[in-house]
XYZ file of C-alpha atoms in Angstrom:
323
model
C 46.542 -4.770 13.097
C 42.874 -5.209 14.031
C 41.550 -8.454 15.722
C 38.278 -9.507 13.927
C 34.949 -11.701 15.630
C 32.963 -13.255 12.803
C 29.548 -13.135 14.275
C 26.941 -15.443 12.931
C 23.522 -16.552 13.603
C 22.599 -19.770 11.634
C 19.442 -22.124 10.806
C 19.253 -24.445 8.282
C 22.123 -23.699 6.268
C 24.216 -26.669 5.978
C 24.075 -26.271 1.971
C 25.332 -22.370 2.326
C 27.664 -22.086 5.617
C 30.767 -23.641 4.279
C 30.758 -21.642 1.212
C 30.390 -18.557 3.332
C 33.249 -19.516 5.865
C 35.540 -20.626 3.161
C 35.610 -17.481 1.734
C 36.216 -15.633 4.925
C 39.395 -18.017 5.669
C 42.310 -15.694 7.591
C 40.057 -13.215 8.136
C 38.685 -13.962 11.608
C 40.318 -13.986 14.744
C 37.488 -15.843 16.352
C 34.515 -17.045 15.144
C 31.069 -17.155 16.905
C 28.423 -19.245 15.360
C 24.760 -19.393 17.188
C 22.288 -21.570 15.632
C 18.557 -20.505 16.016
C 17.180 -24.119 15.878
C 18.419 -26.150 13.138
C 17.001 -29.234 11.974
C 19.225 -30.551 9.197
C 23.532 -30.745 9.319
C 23.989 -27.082 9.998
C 25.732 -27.084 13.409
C 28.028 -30.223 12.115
C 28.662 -28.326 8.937
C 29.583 -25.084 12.139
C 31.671 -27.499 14.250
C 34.223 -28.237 11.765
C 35.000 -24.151 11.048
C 34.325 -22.662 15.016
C 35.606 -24.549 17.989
C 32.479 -23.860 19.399
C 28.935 -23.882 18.164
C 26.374 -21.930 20.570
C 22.840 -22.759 21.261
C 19.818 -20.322 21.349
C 16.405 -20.381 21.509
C 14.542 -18.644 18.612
C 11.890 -15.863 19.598
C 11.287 -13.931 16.394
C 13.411 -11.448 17.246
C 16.665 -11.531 14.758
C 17.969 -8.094 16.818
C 17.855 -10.197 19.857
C 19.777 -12.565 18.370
C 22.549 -11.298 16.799
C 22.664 -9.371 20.429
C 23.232 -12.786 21.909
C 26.009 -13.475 19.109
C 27.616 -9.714 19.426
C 27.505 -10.297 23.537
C 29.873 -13.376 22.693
C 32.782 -11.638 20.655
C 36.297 -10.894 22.360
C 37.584 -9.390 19.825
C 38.146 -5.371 18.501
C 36.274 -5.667 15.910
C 32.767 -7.823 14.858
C 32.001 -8.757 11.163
C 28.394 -10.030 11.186
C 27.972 -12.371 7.804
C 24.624 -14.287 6.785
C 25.500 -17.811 5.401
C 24.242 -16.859 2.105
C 27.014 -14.119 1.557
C 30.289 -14.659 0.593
C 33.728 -12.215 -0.234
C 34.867 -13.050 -3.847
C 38.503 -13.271 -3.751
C 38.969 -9.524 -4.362
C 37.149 -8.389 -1.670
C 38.588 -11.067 0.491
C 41.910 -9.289 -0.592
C 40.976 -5.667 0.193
C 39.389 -6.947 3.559
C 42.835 -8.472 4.812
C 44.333 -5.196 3.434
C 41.546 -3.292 5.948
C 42.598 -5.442 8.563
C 46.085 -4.523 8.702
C 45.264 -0.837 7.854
C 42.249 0.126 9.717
C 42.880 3.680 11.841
C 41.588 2.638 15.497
C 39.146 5.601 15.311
C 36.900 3.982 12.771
C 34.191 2.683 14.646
C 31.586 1.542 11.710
C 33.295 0.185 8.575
C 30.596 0.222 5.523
C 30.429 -2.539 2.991
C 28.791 -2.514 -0.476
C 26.167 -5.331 -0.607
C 25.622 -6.633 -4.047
C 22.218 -8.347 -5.072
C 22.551 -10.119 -7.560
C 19.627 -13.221 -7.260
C 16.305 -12.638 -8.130
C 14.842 -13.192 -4.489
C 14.325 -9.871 -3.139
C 11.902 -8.959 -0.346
C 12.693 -5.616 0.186
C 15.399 -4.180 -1.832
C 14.859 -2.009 -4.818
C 18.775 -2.251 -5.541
C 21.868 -4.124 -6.798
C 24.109 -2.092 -4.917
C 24.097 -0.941 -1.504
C 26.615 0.557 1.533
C 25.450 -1.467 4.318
C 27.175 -0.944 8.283
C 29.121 -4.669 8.376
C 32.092 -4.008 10.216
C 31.723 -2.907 13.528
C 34.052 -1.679 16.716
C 33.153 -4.241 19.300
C 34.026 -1.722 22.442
C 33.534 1.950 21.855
C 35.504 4.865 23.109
C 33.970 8.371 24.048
C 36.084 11.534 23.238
C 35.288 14.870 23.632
C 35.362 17.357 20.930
C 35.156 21.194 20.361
C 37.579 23.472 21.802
C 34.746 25.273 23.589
C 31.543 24.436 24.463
C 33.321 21.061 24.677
C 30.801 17.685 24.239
C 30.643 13.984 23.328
C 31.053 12.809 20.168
C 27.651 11.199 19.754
C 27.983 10.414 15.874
C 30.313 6.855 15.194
C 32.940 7.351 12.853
C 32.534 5.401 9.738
C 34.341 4.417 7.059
C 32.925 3.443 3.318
C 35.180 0.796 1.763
C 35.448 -0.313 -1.568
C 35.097 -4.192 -0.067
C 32.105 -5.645 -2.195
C 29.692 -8.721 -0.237
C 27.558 -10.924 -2.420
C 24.144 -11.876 -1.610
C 23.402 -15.215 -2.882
C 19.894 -16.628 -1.492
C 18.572 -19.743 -2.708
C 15.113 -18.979 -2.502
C 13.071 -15.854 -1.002
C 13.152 -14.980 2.894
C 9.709 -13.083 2.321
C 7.454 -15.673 4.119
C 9.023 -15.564 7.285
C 9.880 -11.942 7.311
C 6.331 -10.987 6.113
C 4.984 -13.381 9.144
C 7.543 -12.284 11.768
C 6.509 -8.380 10.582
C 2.705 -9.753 10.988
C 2.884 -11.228 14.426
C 4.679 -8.314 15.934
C 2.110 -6.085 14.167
C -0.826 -8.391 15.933
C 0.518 -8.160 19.260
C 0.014 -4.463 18.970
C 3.969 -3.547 18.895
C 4.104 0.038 17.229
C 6.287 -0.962 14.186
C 9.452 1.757 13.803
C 8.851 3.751 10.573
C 11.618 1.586 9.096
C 9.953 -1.506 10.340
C 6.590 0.518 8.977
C 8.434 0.911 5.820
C 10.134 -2.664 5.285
C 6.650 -3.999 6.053
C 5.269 -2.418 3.152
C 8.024 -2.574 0.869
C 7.960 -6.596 1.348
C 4.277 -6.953 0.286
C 4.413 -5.302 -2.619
C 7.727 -6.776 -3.894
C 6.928 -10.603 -2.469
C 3.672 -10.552 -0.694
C 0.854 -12.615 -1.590
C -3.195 -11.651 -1.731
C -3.362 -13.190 1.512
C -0.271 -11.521 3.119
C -2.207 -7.710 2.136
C -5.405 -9.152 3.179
C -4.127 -10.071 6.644
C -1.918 -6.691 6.679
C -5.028 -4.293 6.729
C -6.260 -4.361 10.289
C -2.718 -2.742 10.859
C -2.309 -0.467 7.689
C -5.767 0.960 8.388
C -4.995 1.430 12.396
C -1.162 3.336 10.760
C -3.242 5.437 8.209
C -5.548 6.759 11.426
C -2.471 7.369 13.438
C -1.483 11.167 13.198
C 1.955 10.321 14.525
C 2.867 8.543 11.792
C 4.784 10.658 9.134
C 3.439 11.525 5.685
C 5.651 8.509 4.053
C 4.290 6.253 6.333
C 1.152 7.641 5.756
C 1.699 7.062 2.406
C 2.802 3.310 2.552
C -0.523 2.201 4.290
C -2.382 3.765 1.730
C -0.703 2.214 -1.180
C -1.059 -1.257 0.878
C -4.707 -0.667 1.731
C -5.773 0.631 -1.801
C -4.641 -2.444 -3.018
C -6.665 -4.587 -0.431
C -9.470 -3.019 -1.682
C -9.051 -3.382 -5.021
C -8.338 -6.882 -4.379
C -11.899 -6.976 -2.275
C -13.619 -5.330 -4.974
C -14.685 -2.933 -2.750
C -13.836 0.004 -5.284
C -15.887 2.620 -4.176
C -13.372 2.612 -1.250
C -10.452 1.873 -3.482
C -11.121 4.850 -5.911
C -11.277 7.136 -2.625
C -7.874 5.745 -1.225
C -6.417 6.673 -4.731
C -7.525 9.695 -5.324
C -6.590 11.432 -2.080
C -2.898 9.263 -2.142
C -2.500 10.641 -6.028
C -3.959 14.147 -5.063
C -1.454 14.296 -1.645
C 1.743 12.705 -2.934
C 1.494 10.571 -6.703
C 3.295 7.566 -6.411
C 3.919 4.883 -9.312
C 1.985 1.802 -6.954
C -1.069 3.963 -6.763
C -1.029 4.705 -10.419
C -0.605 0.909 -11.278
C -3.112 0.195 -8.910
C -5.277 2.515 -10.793
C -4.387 1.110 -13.894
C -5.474 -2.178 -12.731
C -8.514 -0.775 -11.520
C -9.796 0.319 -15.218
C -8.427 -3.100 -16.851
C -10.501 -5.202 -14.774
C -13.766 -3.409 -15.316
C -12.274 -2.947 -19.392
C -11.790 0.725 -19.622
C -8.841 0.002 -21.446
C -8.160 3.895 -22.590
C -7.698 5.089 -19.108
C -5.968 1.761 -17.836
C -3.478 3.147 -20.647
C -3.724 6.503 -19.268
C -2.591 5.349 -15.476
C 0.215 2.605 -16.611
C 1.498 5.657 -18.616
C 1.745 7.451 -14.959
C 2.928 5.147 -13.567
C 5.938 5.124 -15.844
C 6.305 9.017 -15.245
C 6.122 8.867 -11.255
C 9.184 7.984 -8.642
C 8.034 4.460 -6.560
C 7.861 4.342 -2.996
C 8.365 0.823 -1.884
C 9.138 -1.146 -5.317
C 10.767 -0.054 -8.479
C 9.209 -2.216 -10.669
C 5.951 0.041 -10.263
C 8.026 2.379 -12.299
C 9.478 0.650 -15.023
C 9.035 -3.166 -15.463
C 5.314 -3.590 -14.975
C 3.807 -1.072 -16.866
C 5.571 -1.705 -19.445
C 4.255 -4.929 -19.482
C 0.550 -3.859 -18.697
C 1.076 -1.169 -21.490
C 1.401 -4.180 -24.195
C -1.257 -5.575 -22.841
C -3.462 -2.914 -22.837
C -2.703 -2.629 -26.250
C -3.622 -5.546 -27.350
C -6.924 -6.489 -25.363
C -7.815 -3.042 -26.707
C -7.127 -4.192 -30.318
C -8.951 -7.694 -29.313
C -12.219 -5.741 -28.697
C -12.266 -3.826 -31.723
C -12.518 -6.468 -33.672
């Protein structure tokens, strides 16, 4: 049988942890809580679960943290919760069952992370294999019988063991600010980074947040290293800056050479939104109806839930002005 570390990093969660920990009871062989900087009952809430509740000093850098947790562990195997997931008594089930079962070769065990809270920031999904489980030392083997090399690739295992994400209220404000500061101090974002940046304005972001994203969507869309998704995401991000700026002459430019290179169902709504401000409601109609008909990049609701909704409104601001 497997030895497990729970790994956490905490702030502020005194009305979360315990429901988190209780559900992981007799599943961890030792439990490492670091606390980021709390200011309410958090690491009292910690103290009566983990024998020990570690200090660190936050530095907007959640890798670095957990880092600082994972450097911690003793034991085979690290399971890295957030306080605002918990194992339903199933999954609790099938994870003891893992524990006993688990082949020592399986260095990455998968998880399927369940969303089901209307706070998302960056997920277009309810359910979702995420890497949760992982082998705390690894081992290198060799492989092939000729040409012989190391196995590079981990081995990984998709369970059936189901995590649900239960947030109280959105995480997009600090992520959004943590992905702006980084992005200020001139850091070249990862495309995923790239990606999740963009993604999280259009599914939580504010006027403001897009408004304060451009200097670095603009500096992405010159950069000929970037890829032609990521090329794509700071084009959907600044066409809707300019839109926002009424600076359409711009706007209808970005648009056209996003639709013409790769359609998308944000630059379609965007269009859409373009013609109901300025009343052309018959070819506001014509781009919500698009956008219905074209795959999203960074938010789903592009394609389904909001034009819809613009749809009946076209329809009846169109009917309004007849009259």
């Amino acid at each position: 049988m497997i030895t497990i570390s729970v790994c956490m990093i905490v702030k502020n969660e005194e009305n979360r942890l315990a429901r988190c920990l209780d559900s992981l009871q007799g599943l961890w062989d030792e439990l490492v809580i670091v606390d980021t900087g709390s200011t309410d009952d958090t690491k009292k809430v910690a103290a009566k679960y983990a024998g020990r509740v570690y200090d660190y000093q936050w530095r907007d850098d959640f890798a670095h943290a957990r880092n600082y947790a994972f450097s911690l562990a003793q034991c085979d195997y690290i399971y890295a919760p957030d306080a605002d997931e918990i194992l339903e008594p199933a999954s609790r089930r099938k994870f003891l069952n893992l524990k006993q079962t688990l082949l020592p070769e399986v260095e990455i065990v998968q998880m399927i992370y369940v969303n089901r809270h209307a706070y998302r920031t960056t997920e277009n999904f309810e359910k979702d294999y995420r890497p949760k489980l992982f082998k705390r030392l690894r081992t290198f083997q060799w492989v092939d019988p000729v040409h012989e090399t190391i196995r590079l690739q981990p081995v990984v295992y998709d369970s059936d063991i189901e995590i649900l994400h239960l947030p109280d209220s959105s995480h997009a404000n600090r992520d959004i600010k943590i992905l702006k500061t980084v992005a200020q101090k001139g850091v070249r974002l990862s495309a995923r980074l790239h990606n999740m940046y963009a993604r999280e304005l259009f599914i939580a972001g504010t006027n403001q947040d897009f408004r304060e994203a451009e200097f670095f969507f603009r500096k992405s869309l010159q950069d000929a290293a970037r890829s032609q998704d990521e090329q794509m995401e700071a084009l959907c991000v600044l066409a809707r800056v300019n839109r926002l700026g009424k600076n359409y002459a711009e706007f209808l430019s970005l648009c056209l050479n996003g639709i013409a290179a790769a359609p998308c169902a944000e630059l379609c709504m965007e269009a859409g939104d373009y013609y109901m401000e300025i009343q052309d409601y018959k070819n506001a109609w014509d781009w919500y109806e698009n956008a219905r008909n074209t795959p999203a990049i960074l938010d789903i609701r592009c394609q389904e839930e909001f034009p819809a909704k613009k749809l009946a409104l076209c329809q009846e601001l169109a009917a309004a002005s007849e009259k």
